[in-house]
Coordinates of C-alpha atoms in Angstrom, one line a residue:
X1388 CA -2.4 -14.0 -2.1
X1389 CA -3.8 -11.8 -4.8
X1390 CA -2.8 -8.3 -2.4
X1391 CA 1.1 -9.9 -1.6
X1392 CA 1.4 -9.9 -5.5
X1393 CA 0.7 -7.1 -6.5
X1394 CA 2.6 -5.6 -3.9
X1395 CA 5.4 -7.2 -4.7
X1396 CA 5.1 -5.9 -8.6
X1397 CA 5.1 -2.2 -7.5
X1398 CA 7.6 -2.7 -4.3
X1399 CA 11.1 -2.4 -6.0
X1400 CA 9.9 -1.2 -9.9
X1401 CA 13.2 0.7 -10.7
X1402 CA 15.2 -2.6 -9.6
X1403 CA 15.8 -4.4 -12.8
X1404 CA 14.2 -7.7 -11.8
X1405 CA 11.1 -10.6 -12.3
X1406 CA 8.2 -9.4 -10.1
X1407 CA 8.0 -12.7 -8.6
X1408 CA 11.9 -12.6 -7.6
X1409 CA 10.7 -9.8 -4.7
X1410 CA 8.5 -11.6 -3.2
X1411 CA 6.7 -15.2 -3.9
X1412 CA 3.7 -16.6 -1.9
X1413 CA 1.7 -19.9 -1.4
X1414 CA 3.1 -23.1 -2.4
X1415 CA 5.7 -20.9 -5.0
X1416 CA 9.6 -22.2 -5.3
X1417 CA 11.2 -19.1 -3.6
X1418 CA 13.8 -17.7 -4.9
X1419 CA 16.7 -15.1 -3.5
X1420 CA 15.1 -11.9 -3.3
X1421 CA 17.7 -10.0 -5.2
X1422 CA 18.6 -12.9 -7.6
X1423 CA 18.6 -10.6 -10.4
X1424 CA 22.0 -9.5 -9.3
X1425 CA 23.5 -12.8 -10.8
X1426 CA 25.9 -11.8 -13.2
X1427 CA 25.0 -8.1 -13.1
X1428 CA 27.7 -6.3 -12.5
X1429 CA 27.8 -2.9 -11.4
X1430 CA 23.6 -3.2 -12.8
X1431 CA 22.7 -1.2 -9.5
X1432 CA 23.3 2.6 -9.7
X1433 CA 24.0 5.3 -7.5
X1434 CA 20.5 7.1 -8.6
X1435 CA 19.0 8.5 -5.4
X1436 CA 15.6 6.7 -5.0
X1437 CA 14.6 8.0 -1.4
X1438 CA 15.3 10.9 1.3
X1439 CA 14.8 10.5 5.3
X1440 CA 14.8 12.5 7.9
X1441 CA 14.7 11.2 11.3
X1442 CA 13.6 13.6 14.2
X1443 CA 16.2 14.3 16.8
X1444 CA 19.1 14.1 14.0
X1445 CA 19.5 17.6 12.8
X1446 CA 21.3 20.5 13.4
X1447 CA 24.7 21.0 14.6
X1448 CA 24.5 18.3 17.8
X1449 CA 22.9 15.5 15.5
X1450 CA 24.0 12.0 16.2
X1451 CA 23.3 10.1 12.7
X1452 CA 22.7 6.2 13.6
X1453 CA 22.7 3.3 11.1
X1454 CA 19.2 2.2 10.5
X1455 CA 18.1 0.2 7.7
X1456 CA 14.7 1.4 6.0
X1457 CA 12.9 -2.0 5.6
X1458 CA 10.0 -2.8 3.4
X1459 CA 9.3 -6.1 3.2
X1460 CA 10.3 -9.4 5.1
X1461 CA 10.5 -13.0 4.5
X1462 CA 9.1 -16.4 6.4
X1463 CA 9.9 -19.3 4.5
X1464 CA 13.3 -20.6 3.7
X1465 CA 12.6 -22.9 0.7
X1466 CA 16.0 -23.9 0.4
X1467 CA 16.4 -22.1 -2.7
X1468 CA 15.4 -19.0 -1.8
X1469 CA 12.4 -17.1 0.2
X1470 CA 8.7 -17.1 0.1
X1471 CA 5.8 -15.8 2.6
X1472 CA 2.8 -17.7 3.5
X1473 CA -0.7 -17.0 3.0
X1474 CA -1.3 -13.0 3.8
X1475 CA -4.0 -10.7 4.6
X1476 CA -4.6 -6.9 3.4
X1477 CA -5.9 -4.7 5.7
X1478 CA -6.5 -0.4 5.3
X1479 CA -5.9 2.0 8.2
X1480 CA -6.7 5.4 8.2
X1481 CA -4.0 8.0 8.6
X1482 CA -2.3 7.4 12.5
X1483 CA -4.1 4.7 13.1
X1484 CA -1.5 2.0 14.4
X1485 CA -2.2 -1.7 12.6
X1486 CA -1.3 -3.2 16.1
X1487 CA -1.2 -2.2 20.0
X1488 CA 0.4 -5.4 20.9
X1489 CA 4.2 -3.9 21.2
X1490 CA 7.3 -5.5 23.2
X1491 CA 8.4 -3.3 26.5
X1492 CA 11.7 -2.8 25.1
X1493 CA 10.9 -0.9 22.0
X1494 CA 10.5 3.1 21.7
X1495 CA 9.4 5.5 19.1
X1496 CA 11.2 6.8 16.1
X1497 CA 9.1 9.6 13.7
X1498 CA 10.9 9.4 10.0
X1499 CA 9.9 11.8 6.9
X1500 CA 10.2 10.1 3.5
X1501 CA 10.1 11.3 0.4
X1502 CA 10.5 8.6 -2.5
X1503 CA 12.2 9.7 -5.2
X1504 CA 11.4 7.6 -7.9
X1505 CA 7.7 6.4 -9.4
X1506 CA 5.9 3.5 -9.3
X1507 CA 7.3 2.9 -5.7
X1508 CA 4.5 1.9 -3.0
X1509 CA 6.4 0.4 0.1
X1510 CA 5.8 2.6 3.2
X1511 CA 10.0 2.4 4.3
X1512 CA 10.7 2.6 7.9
X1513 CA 13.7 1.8 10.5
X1514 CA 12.9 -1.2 13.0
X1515 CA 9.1 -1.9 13.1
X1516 CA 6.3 0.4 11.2
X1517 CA 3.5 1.3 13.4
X1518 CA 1.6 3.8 11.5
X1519 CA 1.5 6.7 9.0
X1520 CA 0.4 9.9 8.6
X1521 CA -1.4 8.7 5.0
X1522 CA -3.7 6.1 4.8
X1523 CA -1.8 2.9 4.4
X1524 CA -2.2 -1.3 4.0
X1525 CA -0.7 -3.9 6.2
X1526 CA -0.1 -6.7 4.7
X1527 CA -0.4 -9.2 7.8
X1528 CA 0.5 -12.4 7.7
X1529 CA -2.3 -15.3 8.7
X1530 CA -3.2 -18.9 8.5
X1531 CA -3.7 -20.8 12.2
X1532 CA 0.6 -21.0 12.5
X1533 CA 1.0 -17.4 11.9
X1534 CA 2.2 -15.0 14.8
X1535 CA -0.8 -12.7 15.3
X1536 CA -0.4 -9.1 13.4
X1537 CA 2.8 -10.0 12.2
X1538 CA 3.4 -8.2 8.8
X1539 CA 5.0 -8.9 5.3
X1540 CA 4.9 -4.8 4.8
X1541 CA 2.6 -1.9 4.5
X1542 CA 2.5 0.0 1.4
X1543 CA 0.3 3.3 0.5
X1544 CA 0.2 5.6 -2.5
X1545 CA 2.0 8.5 -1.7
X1546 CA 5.8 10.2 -2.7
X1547 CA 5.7 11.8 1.0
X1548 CA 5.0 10.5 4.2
X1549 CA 5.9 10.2 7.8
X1550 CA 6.1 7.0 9.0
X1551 CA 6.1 6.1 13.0
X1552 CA 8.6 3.1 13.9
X1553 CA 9.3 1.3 16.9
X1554 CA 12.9 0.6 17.3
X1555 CA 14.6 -1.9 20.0
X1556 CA 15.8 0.3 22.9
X1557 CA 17.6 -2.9 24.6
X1558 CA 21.4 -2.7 25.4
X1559 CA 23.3 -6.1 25.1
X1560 CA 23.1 -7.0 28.6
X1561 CA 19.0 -6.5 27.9
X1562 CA 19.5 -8.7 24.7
X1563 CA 21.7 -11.6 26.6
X1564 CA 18.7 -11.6 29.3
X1565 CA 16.3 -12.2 26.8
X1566 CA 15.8 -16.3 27.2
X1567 CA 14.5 -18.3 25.0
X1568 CA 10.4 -18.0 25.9
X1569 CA 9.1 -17.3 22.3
X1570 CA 5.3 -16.8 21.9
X1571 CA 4.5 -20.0 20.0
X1572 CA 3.2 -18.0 16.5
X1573 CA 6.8 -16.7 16.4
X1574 CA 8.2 -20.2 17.0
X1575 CA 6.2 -21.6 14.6
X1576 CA 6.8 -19.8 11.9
X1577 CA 10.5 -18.8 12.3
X1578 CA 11.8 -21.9 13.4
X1579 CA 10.7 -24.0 10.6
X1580 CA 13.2 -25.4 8.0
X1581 CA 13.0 -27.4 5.4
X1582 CA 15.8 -30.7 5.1
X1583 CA 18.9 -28.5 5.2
X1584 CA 21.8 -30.7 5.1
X1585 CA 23.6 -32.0 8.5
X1586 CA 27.1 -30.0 7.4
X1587 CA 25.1 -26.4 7.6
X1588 CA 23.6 -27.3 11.0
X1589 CA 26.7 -28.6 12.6
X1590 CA 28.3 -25.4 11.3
X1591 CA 26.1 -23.5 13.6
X1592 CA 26.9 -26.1 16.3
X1593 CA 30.4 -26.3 16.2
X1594 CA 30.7 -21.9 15.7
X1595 CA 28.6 -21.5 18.9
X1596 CA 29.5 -24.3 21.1
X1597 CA 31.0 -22.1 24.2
X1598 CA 28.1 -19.7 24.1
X1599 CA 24.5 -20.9 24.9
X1600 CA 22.9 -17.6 25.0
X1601 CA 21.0 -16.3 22.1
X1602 CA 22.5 -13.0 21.5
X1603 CA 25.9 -14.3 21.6
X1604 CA 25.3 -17.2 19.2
X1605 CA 24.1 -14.5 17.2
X1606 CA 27.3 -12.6 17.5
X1607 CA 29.0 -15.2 16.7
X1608 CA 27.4 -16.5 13.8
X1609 CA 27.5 -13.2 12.3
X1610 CA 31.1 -12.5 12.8
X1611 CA 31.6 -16.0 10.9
X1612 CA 30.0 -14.6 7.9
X1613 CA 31.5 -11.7 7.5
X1614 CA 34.8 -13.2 6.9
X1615 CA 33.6 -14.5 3.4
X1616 CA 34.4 -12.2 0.8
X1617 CA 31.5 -9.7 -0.5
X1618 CA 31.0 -10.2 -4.7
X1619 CA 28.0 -9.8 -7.2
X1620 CA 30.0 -12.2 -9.7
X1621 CA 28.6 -15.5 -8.0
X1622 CA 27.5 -18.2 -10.3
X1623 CA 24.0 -19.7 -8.8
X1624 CA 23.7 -23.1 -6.7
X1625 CA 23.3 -26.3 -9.0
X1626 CA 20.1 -26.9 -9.0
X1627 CA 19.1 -29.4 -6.6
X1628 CA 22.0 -28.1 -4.5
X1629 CA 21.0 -26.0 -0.9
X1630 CA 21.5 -22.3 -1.3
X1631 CA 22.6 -21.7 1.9
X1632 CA 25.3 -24.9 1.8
X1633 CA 26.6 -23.8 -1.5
X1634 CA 27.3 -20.6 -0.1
X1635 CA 28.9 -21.8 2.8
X1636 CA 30.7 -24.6 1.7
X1637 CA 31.4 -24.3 -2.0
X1638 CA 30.9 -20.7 -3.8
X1639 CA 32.7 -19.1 0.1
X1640 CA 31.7 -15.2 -1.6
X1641 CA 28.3 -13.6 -2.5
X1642 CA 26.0 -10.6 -2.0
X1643 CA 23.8 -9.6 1.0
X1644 CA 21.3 -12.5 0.4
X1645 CA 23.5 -15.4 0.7
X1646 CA 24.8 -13.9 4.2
X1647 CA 21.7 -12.8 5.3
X1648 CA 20.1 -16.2 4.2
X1649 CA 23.0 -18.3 5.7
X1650 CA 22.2 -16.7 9.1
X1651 CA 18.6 -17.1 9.1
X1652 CA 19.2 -20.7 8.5
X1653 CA 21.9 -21.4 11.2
X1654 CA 19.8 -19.2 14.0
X1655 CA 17.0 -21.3 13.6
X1656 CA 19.0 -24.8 13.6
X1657 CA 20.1 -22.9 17.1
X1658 CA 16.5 -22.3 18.2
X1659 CA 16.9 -18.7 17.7
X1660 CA 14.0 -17.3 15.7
X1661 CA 14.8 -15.7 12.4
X1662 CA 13.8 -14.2 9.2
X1663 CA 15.0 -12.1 6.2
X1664 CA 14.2 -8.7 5.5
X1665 CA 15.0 -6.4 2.6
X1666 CA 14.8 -2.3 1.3
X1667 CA 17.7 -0.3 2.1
X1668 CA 21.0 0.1 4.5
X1669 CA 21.4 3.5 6.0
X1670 CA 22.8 5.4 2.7
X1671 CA 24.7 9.0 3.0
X1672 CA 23.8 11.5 5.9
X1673 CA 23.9 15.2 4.5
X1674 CA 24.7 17.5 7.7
X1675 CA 23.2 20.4 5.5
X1676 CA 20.0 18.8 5.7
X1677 CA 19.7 16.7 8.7
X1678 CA 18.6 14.0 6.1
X1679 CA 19.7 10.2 4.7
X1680 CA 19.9 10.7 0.6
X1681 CA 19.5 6.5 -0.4
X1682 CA 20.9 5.6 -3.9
X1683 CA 20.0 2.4 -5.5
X1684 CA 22.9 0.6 -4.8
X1685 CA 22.2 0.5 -0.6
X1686 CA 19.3 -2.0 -1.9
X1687 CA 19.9 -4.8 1.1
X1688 CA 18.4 -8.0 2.5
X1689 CA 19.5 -8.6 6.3
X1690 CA 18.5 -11.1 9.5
X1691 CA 16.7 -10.1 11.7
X1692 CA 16.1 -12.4 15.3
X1693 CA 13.4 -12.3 17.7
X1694 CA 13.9 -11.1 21.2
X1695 CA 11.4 -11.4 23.9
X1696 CA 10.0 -8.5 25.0
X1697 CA 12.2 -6.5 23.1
X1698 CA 11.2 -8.2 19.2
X1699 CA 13.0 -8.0 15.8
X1700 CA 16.3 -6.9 15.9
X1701 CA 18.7 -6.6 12.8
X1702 CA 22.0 -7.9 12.3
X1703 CA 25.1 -7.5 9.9
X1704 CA 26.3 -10.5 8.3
X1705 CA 27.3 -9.1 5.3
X1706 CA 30.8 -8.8 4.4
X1707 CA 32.6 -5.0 4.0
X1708 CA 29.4 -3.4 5.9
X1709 CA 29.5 -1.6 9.6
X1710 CA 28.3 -4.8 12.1
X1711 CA 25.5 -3.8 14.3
X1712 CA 26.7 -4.3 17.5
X1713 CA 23.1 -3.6 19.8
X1714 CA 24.1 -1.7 22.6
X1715 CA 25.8 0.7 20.3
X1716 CA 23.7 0.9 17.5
X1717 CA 21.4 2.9 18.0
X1718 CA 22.6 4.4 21.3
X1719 CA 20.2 3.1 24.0
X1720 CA 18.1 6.3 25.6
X1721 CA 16.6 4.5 28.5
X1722 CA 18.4 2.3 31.5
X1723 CA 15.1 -0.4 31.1
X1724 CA 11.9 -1.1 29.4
X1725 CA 10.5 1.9 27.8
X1726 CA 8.6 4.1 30.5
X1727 CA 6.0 5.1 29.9
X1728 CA 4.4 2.4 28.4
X1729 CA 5.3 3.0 24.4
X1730 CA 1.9 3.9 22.9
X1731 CA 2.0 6.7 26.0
X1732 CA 5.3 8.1 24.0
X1733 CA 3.7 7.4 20.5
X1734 CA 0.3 8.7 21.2
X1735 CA 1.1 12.2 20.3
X1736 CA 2.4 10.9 17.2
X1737 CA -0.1 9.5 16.3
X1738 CA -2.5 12.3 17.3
X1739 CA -0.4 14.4 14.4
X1740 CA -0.7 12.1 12.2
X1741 CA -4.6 12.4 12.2
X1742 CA -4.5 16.1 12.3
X1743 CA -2.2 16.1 9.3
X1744 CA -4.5 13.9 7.1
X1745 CA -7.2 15.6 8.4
X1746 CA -5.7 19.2 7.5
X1747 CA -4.9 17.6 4.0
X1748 CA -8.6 16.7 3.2
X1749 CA -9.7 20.8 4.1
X1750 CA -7.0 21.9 1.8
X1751 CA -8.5 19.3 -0.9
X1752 CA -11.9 20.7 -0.4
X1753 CA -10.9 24.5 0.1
X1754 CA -9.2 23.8 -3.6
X1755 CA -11.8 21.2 -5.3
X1756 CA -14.7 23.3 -4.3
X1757 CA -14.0 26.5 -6.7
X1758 CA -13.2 24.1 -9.2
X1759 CA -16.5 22.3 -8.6
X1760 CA -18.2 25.5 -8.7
X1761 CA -16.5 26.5 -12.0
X1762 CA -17.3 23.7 -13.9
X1763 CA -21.0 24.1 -12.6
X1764 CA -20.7 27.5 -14.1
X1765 CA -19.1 26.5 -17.5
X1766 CA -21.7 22.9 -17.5
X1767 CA -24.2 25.4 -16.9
X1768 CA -23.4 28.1 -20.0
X1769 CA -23.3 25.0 -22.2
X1770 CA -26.4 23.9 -21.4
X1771 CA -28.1 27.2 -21.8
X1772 CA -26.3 27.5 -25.3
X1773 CA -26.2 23.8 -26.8
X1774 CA -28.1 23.6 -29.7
X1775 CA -31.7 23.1 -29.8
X1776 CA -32.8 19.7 -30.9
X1777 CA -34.9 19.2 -33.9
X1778 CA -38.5 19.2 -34.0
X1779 CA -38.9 15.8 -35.5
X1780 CA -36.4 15.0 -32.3
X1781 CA -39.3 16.4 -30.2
X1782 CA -41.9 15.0 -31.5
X1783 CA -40.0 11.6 -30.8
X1784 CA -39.9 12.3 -27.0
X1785 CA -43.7 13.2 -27.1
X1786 CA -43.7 9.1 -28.5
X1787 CA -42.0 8.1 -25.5
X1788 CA -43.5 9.7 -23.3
X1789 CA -46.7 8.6 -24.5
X1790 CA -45.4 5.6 -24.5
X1791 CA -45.1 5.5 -20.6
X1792 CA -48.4 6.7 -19.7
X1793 CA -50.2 4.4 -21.8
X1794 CA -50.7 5.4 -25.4
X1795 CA -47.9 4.9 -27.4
X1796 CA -47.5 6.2 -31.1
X1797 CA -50.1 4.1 -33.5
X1798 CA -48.4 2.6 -37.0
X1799 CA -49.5 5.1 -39.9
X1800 CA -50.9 7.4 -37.6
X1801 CA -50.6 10.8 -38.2
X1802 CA -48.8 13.8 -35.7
X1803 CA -52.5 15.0 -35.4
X1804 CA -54.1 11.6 -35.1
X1805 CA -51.8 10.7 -32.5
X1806 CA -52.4 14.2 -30.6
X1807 CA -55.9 13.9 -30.3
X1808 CA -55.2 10.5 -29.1
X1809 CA -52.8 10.7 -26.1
X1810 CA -54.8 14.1 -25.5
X1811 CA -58.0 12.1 -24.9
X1812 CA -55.8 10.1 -22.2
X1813 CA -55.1 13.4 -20.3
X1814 CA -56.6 16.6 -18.1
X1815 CA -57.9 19.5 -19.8
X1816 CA -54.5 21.5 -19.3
X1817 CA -52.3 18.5 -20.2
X1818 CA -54.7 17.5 -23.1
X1819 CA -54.7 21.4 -24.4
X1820 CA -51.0 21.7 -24.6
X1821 CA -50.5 18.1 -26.5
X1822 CA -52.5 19.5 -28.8
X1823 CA -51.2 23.1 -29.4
X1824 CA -47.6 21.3 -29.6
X1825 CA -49.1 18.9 -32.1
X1826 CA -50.1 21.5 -34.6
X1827 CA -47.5 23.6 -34.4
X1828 CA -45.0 21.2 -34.7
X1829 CA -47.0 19.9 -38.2
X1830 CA -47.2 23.9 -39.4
X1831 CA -43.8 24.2 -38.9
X1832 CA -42.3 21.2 -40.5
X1833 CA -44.9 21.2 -43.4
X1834 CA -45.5 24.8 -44.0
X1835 CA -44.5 27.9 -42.5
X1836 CA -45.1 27.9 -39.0
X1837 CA -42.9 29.2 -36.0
X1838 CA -40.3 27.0 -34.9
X1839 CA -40.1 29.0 -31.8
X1840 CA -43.9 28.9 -31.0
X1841 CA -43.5 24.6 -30.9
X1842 CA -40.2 24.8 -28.6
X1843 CA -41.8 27.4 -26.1
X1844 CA -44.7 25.1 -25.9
X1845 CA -42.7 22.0 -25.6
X1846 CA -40.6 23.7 -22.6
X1847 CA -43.9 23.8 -20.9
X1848 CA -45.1 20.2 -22.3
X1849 CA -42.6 17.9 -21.2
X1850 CA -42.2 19.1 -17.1
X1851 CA -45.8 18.3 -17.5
X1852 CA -45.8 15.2 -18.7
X1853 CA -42.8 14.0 -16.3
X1854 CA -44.4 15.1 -13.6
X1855 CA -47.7 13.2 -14.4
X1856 CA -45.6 10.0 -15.4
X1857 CA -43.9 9.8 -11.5
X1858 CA -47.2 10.5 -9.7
X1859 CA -48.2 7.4 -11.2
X1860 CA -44.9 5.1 -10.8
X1861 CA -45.3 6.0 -7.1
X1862 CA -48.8 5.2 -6.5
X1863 CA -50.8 8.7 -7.0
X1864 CA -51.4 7.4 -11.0
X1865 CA -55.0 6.9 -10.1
X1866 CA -56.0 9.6 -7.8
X1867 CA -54.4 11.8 -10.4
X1868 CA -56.2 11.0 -13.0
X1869 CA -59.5 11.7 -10.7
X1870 CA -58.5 14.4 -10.1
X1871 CA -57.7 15.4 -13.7
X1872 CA -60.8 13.9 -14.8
X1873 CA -58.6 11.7 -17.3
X1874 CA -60.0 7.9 -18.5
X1875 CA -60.9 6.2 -21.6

C-alpha cells in the first residue's frame, strides 16, 4: 500500500540505499532488505543514530541484556529477497495499545529513545511494541490470510519517545513445551514458501533429524549457520538462482540477511513459523548513563519464530554475533505465565503514557497562547495603522455593495446619479448617509473637499450597509425594508 511505502522511504534515510530495497509490498519482486551492502565495504559507519534506556538497567546493580530494537518485519520470502503483503495504517493516540490480544508468556519492558539522526520515523522497540507515549501508526497487516493485528511496524514523528514492549518471559523448558498448535493466521502466512529447491529443504531435514521439537530444531538450525563465515564482500545470486540456496550451497559467507533469510526458509520447511525482521542489534551499554548508544553499523535483519502462547521470539544466526540462547537471554523474572495477566502489569504504563501526552498539550497551550495573544496585539496595531484606501477604492465598494442589494452602478452614470439612485432603494437613515458620502467623496476628488469628512462617513456607511445586505440573505430582507419604508 500507499502507507507501507512511504514508510519504508523515511524508515532507514541515513542508510545509503533504494527506498524500495527496505521494504516492497503487493505483487513487488522482493529484494534482501539490506542489499545495498553488496560490494560496500566498510559503507556503514560508526555514527551514533539512536540512544535507549531501558528501565530497571541503571545504576550500579544494572544487568544490561541483549535486545535488538526492531522496526520493521518481513512476510513473504520471494525467493529473492522479502516483501509484505497488503497492509493497513491505523493512528492511536498516545498509550493507547494497537492490540489487547497478547500471549501469556510475555511481560512488559518500558524503553526511552531518543533518535539521533533526521528524517527517521520507525517507533524502535525490543520484542513486540505495544504502545507509545506519542501518538503513533500501526501498520497492521490484512487481507483474509493475515494473522489478525499483526504488524509490519509503527512509526510516529517524534526524536523522543517511550515506547512500551512486550518481551517473551519463557525459559527453554517453557519454549520446548510450546507444541506445534499455531493459530491458523500465523500458519498461513509464515509457513508459506515459494518453490525452494529440494537440497535447502533436505538441509533442514537432515540438520534436525534427532530433534522433533520446535525450539530445538531451532537451535540447531541456528548453530548450523553460524559456522559460515560473516563478510559484506558477497557477489549476488545469478539471477534465476534461489537466494537462500546460493547462500547455503555456493557463496558459504554473507551478511546478516543471508543467515537470517536461510533460517526463515528452513523453519518453515520444518513447520516452524518464521519471519524476518530488521533495525538494530543491542549496540554499546554506557554504565555512566544506564543507556544503549547504537551506531549505524548494528543495522541487523534477524529470525524470528512463533511460539504459542509465548509469540515471536528472536534468534542468532548470524555469524561472529552473541547467540541468543532463551532461557538466558533476557534472564527470565517469573517461574510461569506472566501473573498478573500482562495488561494488569502494563496498565500503569500506559496510564503515563496518557498523562505525559496530555501534560505536553498544556505546556503547548500555556506557550502558544501568549504567542496567540501577541500576534493579536501586533495584527491588531497593523490594522489600526495600515494605510487608508483611496477614495475612488471606496467609492468602488459602495458599487458592490449596491450591487448586492439590488442596484448596481449604471454605465455613464455619474457618483451623484448613482447616489440618488441606490439612495431611493434605502431607509431614510441609510438613504441620507449614501448621499452625504456621495457628495463628499465628488468634493474631494474634484475640488477641495475634506478627505476626512468622506472616510468618517464611510466608517459609518458600510456597517450599515452589511448589516442591511445579511438581514436579507437570511430571510428578514422584506420585513426590513417595511420597516425602513424602502421600495421602488
Amino acid at each position: 500500500t500507499a502507507a507501507v511505502a512511504a514508510a519504508g522511504r523515511q524508515l532507514f534515510p541515513g542508510l545509503r540505499r533504494q527506498p524500495r530495497s527496505l521494504i516492497a509490498t503487493g505483487g513487488a519482486a522482493g529484494t534482501l532488505p539490506r542489499s545495498y551492502l553488496l560490494g560496500s565495504g566498510p559503507e556503514l559507519s560508526d555514527q551514533p543514530v539512536l540512544r535507549v534506556t531501558v528501565d530497571g538497567e541503571s545504576g550500579e546493580d544494572a544487568r544490561p541484556g541483549t535486545w535488538y530494537w526492531r522496526a520493521l518485519t518481513f512476510d513473504t520470502y520471494t525467493g529473492r529477497g522479502w516483501a509484505n503483503g497488503p497492509v493497513d495504517a491505523e493512528r492511536f493516540a498516545a498509550g493507547e495499545a494497537w492490540t489487547e490480544e497478547v500471549e501469556p508468556w510475555r511481560r512488559p519492558l518500558r524503553q526511552s529513545v531518543e533518535v539521533l539522526r533526521s528524517g527517521d520515523t520507525a517507533l524502535y522497540g525490543a520484542g513486540y511494541p505495544l504502545s507509545s507515549d506519542r501518538p503513533y501508526e500501526a501498520l497492521l497487516r490484512s487481507g483474509p490470510d493475515a494473522a489478525e493485528g499483526d504488524p509490519v511496524a509503527l512509526t510516529g514523528g517524534s526524536r523522543r519517545y517511550q515506547v512500551l514492549s512486550l518481551v517473551p518471559d519463557a525459559d527453554e523448558a517453557a519454549l520446548r513445551a510450546a507444541g506445534r498448535d499455531y493459530p491458523p493466521g500465523i500458519a498461513q502466512t509464515y509457513l508459506a514458501l515459494p518453490g525452494v529447491p529440494a537440497r535447502v529443504i533436505e538441509l533442514a531435514h537432515r540438520l534436525t533429524r534427532d530433534v522433533d521439537n520446535p525450539y530445538d530444531q531451532a537451535l540447531a538450525l541456528q548453530r548450523f549457520l553460524r559456522r559460515y563465515p560473516y563478510t559484506l564482500d558477497v557477489e549476488p545470486a545469478p539471477a534465476k538462482q534461489d537466494v537462500v540456496d546460493y547462500f547455503l550451497f555456493d557463496a558459504q559467507e554473507g551478511y546478516c540477511d543471508y543467515y537470517a533469510s536461510a533460517m526463515v526458509v528452513m523453519a518453515r520447511s520444518l513447520g516452524i513459523p518464521a519471519r524476518l525482521a530488521t533495525g538494530y542489534a543491542t549496540g554499546s551499554y554506557d554504565a555512566a548513563t544506564g543507556s544503549y548508544l547504537v551506531a549505524e553499523d548494528s543495522a541487523h535483519s534477524w529470525p524470528e519464530l512463533y511460539f504459542p502462547e509465548v509469540g515471536w521470539v528472536p534468534f542468532e544466526p548470524t555469524g561472529g554475533r552473541a547467540a541468543l540462547d532463551w532461557g538466558e537471554v533476557p534472564p527470565p523474572q517469573l517461574a510461569g505465565p506472566a501473573q498478573p495477566p500482562v495488561f494488569g502489569q502494563a496498565a500503569g504504563d500506559l496510564q503515563a503514557f496518557r498523562e505525559e501526552d496530555y501534560r505536553r498539550q498544556r505546556v503547548r497551550w500555556l506557550v502558544a497562547l501568549p504567542l496567540l495573544a501577541v500576534a493579536a496585539l501586533a495584527a491588531g496595531l497593523w490594522w489600526r495603522r495600515r494605510p487608508e484606501p483611496a477614495l475612488p477604492a471606496l467609492y468602488e465598494r459602495l458599487g458592490r455593495w449596491g450591487s448586492r442589494l439590488g442596484r448596481p452602478p449604471g454605465d455613464g452614470e455619474t457618483a451623484a446619479e448613482y447616489g440618488r439612485g441606490l439612495s431611493r432603494q434605502l431607509d431614510g437613515g441609510k438613504a441620507a448617509e449614501v448621499l452625504a458620502f456621495v457628495g463628499e467623496f465628488e468634493a474631494a476628488q474634484y475640488g477641495r473637499g475634506d478627505q476626512a469628512a468622506a472616510r468618517g462617513t464611510w466608517r459609518r456607511l458600510e456597517p450599515a450597509l452589511r448589516r442591511l445586505w445579511l438581514g436579507r440573505a437570511v430571510g428578514r430582507g422584506s420585513d426590513d425594508d417595511e420597516e425602513e419604508g424602502g421600495g421602488g
